[in-house]
Short mmCIF file of C-alpha atoms and ligand atoms in Angstrom, two decimals:
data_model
loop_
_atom_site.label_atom_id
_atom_site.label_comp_id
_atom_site.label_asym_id
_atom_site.label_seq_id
_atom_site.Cartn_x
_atom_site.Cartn_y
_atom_site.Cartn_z
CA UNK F 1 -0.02 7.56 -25.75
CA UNK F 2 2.36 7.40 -28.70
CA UNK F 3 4.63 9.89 -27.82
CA UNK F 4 8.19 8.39 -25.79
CA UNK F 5 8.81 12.02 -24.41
CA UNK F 6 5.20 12.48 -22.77
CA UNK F 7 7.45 12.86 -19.38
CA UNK F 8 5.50 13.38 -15.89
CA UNK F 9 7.84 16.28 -14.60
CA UNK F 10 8.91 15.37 -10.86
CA UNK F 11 8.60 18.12 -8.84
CA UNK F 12 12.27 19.94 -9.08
CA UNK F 13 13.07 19.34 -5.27
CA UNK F 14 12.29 15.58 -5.98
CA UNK F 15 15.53 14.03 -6.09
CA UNK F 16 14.07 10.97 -4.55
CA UNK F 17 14.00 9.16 -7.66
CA UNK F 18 15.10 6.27 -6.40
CA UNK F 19 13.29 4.09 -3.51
CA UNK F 20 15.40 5.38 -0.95
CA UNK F 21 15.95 9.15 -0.54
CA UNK F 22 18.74 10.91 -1.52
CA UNK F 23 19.02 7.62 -3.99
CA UNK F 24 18.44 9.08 -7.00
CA UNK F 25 18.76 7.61 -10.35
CA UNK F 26 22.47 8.74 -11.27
CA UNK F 27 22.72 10.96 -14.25
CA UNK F 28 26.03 13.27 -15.08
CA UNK F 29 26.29 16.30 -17.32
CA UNK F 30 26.40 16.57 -20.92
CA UNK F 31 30.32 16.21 -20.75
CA UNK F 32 29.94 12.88 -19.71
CA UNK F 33 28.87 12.13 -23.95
CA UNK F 34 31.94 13.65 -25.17
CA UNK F 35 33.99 10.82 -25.30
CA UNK F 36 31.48 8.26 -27.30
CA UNK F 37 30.04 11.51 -29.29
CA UNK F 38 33.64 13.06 -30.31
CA UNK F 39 33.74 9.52 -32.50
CA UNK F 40 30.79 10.74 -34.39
CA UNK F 41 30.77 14.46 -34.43
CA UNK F 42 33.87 16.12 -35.58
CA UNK F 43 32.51 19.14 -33.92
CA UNK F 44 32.78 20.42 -30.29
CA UNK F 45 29.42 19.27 -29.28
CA UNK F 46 29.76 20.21 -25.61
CA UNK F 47 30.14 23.40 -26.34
CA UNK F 48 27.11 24.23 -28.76
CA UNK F 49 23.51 25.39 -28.37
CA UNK F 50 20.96 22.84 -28.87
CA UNK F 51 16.88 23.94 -28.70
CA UNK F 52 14.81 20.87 -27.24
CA UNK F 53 11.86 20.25 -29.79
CA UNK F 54 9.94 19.28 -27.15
CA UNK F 55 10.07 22.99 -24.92
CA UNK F 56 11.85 24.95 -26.36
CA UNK F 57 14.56 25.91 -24.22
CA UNK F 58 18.15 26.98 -25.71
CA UNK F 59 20.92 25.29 -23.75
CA UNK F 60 24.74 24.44 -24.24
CA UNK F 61 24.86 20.65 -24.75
CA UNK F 62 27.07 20.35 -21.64
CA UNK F 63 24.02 20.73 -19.70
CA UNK F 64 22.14 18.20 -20.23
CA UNK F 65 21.39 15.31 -17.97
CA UNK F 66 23.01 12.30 -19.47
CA UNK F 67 21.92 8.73 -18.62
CA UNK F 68 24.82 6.50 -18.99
CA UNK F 69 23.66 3.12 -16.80
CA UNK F 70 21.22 1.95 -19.97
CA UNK F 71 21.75 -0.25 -22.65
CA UNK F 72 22.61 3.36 -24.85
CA UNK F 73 23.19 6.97 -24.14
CA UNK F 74 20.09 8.68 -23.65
CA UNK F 75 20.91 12.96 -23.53
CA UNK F 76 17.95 14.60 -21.60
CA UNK F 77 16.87 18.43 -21.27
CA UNK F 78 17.21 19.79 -18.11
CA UNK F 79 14.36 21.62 -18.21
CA UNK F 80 11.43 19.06 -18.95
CA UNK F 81 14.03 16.05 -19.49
CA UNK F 82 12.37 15.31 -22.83
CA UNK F 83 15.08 13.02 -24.85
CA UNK F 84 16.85 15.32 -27.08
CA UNK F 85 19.86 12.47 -28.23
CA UNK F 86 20.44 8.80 -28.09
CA UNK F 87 23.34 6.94 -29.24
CA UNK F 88 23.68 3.55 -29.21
CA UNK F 89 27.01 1.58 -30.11
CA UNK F 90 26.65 -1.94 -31.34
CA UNK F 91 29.69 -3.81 -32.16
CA UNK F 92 29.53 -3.01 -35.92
CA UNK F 93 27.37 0.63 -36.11
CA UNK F 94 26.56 3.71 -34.02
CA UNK F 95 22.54 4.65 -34.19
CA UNK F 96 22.07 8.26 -33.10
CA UNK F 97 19.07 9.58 -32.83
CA UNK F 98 19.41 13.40 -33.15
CA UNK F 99 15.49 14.05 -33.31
CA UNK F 100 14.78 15.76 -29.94
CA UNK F 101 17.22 18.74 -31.13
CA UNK F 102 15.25 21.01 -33.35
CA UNK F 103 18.60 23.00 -34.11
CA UNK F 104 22.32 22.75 -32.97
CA UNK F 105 24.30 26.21 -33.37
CA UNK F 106 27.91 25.60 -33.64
CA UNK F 107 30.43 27.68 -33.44
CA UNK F 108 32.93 27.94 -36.61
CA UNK F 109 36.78 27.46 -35.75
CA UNK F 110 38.48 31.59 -36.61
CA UNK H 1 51.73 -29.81 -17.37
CA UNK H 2 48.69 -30.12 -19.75
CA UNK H 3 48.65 -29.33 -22.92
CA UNK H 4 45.96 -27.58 -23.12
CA UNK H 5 45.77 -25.23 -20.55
CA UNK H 6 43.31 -25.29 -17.99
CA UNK H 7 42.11 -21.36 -18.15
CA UNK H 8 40.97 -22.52 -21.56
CA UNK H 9 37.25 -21.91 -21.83
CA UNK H 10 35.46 -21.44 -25.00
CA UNK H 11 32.68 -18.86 -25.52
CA UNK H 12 29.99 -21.29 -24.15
CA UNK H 13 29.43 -21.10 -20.40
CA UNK H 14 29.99 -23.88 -18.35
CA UNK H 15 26.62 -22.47 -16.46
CA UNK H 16 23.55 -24.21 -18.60
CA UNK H 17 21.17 -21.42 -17.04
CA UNK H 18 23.44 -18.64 -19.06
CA UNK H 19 22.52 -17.64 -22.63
CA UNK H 20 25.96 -17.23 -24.91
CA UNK H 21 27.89 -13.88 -23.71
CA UNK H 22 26.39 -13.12 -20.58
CA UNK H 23 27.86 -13.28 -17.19
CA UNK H 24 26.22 -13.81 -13.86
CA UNK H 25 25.94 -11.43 -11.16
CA UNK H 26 24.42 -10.71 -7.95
CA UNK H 27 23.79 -7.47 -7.38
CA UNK H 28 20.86 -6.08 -9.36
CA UNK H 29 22.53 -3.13 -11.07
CA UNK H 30 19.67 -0.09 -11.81
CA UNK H 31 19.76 0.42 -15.50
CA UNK H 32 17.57 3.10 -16.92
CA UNK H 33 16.93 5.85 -19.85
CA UNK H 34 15.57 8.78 -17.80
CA UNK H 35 14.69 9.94 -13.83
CA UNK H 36 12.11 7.36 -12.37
CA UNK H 37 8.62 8.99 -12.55
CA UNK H 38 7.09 8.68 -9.12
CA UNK H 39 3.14 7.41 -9.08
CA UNK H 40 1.15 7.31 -6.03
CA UNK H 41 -0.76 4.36 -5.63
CA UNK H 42 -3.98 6.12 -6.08
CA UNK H 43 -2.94 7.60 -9.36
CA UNK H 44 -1.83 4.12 -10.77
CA UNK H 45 -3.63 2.01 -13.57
CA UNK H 46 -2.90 -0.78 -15.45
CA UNK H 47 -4.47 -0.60 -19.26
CA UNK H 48 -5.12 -2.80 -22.12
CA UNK H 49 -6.52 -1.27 -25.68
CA UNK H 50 -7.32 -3.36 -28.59
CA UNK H 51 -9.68 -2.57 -31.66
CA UNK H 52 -12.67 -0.95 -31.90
CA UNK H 53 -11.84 1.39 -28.99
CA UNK H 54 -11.48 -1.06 -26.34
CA UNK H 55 -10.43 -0.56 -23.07
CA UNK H 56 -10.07 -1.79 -19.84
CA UNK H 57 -8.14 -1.38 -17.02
CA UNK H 58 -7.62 -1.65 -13.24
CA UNK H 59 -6.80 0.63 -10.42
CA UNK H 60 -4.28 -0.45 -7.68
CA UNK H 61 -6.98 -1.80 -5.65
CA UNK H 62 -8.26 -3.87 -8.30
CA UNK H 63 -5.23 -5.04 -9.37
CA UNK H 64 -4.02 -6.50 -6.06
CA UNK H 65 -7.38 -7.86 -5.46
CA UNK H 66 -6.33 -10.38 -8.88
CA UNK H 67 -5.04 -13.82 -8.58
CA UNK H 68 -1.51 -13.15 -7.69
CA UNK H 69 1.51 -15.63 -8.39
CA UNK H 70 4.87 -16.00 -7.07
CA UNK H 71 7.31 -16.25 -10.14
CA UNK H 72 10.80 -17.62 -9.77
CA UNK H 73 12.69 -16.82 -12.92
CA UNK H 74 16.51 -16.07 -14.57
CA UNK H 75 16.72 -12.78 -16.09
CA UNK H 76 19.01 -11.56 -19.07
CA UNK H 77 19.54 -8.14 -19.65
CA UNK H 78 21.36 -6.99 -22.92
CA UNK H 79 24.65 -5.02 -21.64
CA UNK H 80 25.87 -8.78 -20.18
CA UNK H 81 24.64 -9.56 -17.01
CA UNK H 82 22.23 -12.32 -15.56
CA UNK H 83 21.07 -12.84 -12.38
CA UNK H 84 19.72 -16.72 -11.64
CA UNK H 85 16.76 -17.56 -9.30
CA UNK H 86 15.11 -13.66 -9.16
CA UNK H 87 11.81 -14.40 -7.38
CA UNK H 88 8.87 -11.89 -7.71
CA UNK H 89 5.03 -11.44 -7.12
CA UNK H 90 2.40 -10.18 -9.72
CA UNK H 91 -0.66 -10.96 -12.10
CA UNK H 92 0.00 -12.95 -14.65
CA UNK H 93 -0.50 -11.24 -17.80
CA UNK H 94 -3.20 -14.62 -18.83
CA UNK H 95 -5.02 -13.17 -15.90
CA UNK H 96 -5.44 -9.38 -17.45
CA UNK H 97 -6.17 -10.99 -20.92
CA UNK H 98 -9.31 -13.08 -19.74
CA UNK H 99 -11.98 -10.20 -20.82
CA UNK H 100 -9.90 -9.21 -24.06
CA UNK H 101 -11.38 -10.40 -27.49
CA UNK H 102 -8.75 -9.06 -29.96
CA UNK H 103 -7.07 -10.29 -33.41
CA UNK H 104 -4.11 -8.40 -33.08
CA UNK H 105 -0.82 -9.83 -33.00
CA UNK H 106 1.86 -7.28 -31.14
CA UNK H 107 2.07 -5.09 -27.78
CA UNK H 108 3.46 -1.87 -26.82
CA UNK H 109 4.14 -1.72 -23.75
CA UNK H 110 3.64 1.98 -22.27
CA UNK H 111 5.37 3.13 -19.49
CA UNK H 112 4.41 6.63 -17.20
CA UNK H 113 7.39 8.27 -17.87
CA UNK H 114 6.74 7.40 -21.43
CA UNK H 115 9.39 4.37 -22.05
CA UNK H 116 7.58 2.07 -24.43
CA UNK H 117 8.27 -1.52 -25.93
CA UNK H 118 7.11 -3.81 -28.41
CA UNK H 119 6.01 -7.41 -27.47
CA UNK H 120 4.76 -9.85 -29.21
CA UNK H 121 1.19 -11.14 -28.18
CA UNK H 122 2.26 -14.51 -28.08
CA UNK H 123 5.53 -14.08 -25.81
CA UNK H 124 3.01 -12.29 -23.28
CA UNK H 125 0.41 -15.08 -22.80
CA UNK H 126 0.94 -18.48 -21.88
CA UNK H 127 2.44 -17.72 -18.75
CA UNK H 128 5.91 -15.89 -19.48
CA UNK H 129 4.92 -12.60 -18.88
CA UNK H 130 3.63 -11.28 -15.76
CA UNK H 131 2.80 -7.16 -14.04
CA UNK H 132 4.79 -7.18 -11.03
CA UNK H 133 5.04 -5.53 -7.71
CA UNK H 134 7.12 -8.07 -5.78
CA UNK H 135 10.70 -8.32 -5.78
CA UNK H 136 12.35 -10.57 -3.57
CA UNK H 137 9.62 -10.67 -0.94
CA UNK H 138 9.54 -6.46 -0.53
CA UNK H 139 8.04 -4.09 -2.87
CA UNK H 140 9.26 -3.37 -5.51
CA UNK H 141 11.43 -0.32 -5.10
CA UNK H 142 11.13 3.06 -7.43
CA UNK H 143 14.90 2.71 -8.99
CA UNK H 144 13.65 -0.95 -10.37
CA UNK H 145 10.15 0.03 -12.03
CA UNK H 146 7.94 0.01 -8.40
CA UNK H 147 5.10 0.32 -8.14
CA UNK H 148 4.72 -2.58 -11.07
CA UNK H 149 6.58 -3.01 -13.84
CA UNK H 150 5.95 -5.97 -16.84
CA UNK H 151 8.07 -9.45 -16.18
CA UNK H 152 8.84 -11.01 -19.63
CA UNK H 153 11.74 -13.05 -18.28
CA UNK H 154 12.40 -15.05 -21.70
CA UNK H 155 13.32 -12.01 -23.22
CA UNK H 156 16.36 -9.38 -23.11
CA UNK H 157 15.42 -7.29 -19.91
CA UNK H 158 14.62 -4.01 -21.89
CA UNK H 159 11.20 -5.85 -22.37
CA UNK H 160 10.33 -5.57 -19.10
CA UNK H 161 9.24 -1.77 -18.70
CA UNK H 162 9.93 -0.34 -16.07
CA UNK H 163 6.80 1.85 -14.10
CA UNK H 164 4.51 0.10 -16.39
CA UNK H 165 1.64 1.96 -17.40
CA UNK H 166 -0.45 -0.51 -20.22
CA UNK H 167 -0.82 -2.50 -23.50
CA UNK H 168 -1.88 -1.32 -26.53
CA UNK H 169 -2.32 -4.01 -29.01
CA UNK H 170 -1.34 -3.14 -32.38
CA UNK H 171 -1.76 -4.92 -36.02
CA UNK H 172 1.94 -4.59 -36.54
CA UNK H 173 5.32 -4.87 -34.34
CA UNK H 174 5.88 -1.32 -33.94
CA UNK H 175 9.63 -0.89 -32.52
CA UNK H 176 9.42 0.93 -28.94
CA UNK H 177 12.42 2.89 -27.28
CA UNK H 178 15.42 0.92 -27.90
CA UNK H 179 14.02 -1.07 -30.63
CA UNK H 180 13.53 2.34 -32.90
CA UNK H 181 18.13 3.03 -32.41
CA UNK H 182 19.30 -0.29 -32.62
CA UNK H 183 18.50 -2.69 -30.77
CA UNK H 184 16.34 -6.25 -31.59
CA UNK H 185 12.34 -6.34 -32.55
CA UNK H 186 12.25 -9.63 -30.66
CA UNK H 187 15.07 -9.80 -28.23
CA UNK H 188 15.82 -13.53 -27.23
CA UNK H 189 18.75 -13.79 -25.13
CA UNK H 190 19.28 -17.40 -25.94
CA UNK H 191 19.74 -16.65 -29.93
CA UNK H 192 21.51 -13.12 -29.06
CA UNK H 193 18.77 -11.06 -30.63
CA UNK H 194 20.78 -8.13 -29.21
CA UNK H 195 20.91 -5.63 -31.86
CA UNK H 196 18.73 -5.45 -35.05
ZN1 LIG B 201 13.01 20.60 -22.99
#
């Protein structure tokens, strides 16, 4: 009851997330970030491999759902859309939360 | 030709009903941090835990079958916009805390889905705060919180979970979703408690 990532799975052909179907709740790919992230990260965050804490699953960042209409950025895994990253920008600070994300593997410029 | 010229306007609205740097709108834009968990109405409760391992709650049947009150009320939510005159239907949380005996101060507010957000007790009683099902004389629809979601219309909108699930009461104000990366413990719009 503590946890914020204790998410009911919809059923994968429910994209009536919304009241009306074929409404759903809009949410783009993890390239959608890039812009707000590239002014934290110096790296090429689309392109890495993140492992969600919460199953386990290795994906490039670019695809994760990303919620955009929110008062942050809230970075979900597509396969149990556990939160894996939140940023939020307030006029004066960013606060990222990086804690979903057990690792990040990066690639190293040649 | 004035002086001054008449596009002038300082920060302040000229609308009383709107706290300092919001703007009104009409439409009801959907803002949310995930997909909207769906809940059939025979699955739904409504919770409250306090000490000692108390707990109560109410199915969807017993819920509707509580006093219910038609709230018209301006809401305020933190990226800007407010929209005046939102009328809604829903128990008033007073109502839900008549067989509660607790000395605890705060709320979290759980949400299926698991959103959560921290309340004070005191901005939840006294009737600002309210579980609601109504919107605008339909029910209220998935993509805003439906079937109920809490109504604390004083405060920034992010304190009104969406697909509300319960209250735990808690000793201390524990920060919830967006209170935990930024944003205010209290969140009043009219002293922009925005960020913390
Ligand atoms: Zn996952």
């Amino acid at each position: 009851m503590t946890s914020t990532d204790d998410f009911a799975v919809p059923e994968s052909e429910d994209q009536d997330i919304a009241a009306e179907p074929h409404d759903p709740i809009p949410y783009v790919d993890g390239n959608a970030a890039a812009g707000a992230l590239s002014e934290v990260f110096r790296i090429d965050i689309i392109a890495a491999l993140g492992r969600c804490r919460h199953c386990g699953s290795v994906r490039a960042f670019g695809e994760t759902m990303v919620f955009t209409d929110a008062p942050g950025i809230v970075v979900r895994c597509r396969d149990c859309q556990g939160v894996l990253l939140r940023l939020v920008q307030t006029p004066t600070k960013y606060w990222l939360d990086l804690s979903g994300l057990s690792y990040l593997e990066i690639d190293r410029e040649e | 030709m004035g002086i001054i010229s008449s596009g002038f306007r300082g920060r302040r609205s000229e609308n009383a009903a709107l706290p300092p740097g919001q703007h009104e709108t009409q439409d009801f834009p959907v803002l949310t941090a995930g997909p909207a968990p769906l809940i059939p109405a025979d699955e739904w409760e409504f919770f409250i835990t306090a000490e000692d391992g108390q707990r109560l709650s109410w199915s969807w049947d017993e819920f509707m079958a509580l006093p219910q009150e038609e709230i018209t009320q301006d809401i305020h939510c933190v990226t800007s916009w407010s929209k005046l005159g939102t009328t809604w239907r829903g128990v008033s949380v007073d109502t839900l805390f008549e067989n509660v005996e607790t000395t605890r101060d705060f709320a979290t507010a759980h949400s299926f889905g698991g959103y959560t957000t921290n309340v004070p007790l005191w901005d939840l009683l006294g009737g600002k705060a309210w579980v609601a099902w109504e919107f605008d004389h339909e029910p209220l629809e998935r993509a805003h919180g439906g079937p109920a979601r809490l109504l604390v219309p004083h405060l920034y909108f992010w304190k009104s979970a969406k697909w509300v699930h319960g209250l735990e009461l808690t000793d201390e104000d524990i920060p919830g979703f967006w209170e935990s990366n930024g944003y205010h413990l209290h969140g009043n719009p009219w002293r922009e408690e925005r960020y913390s």
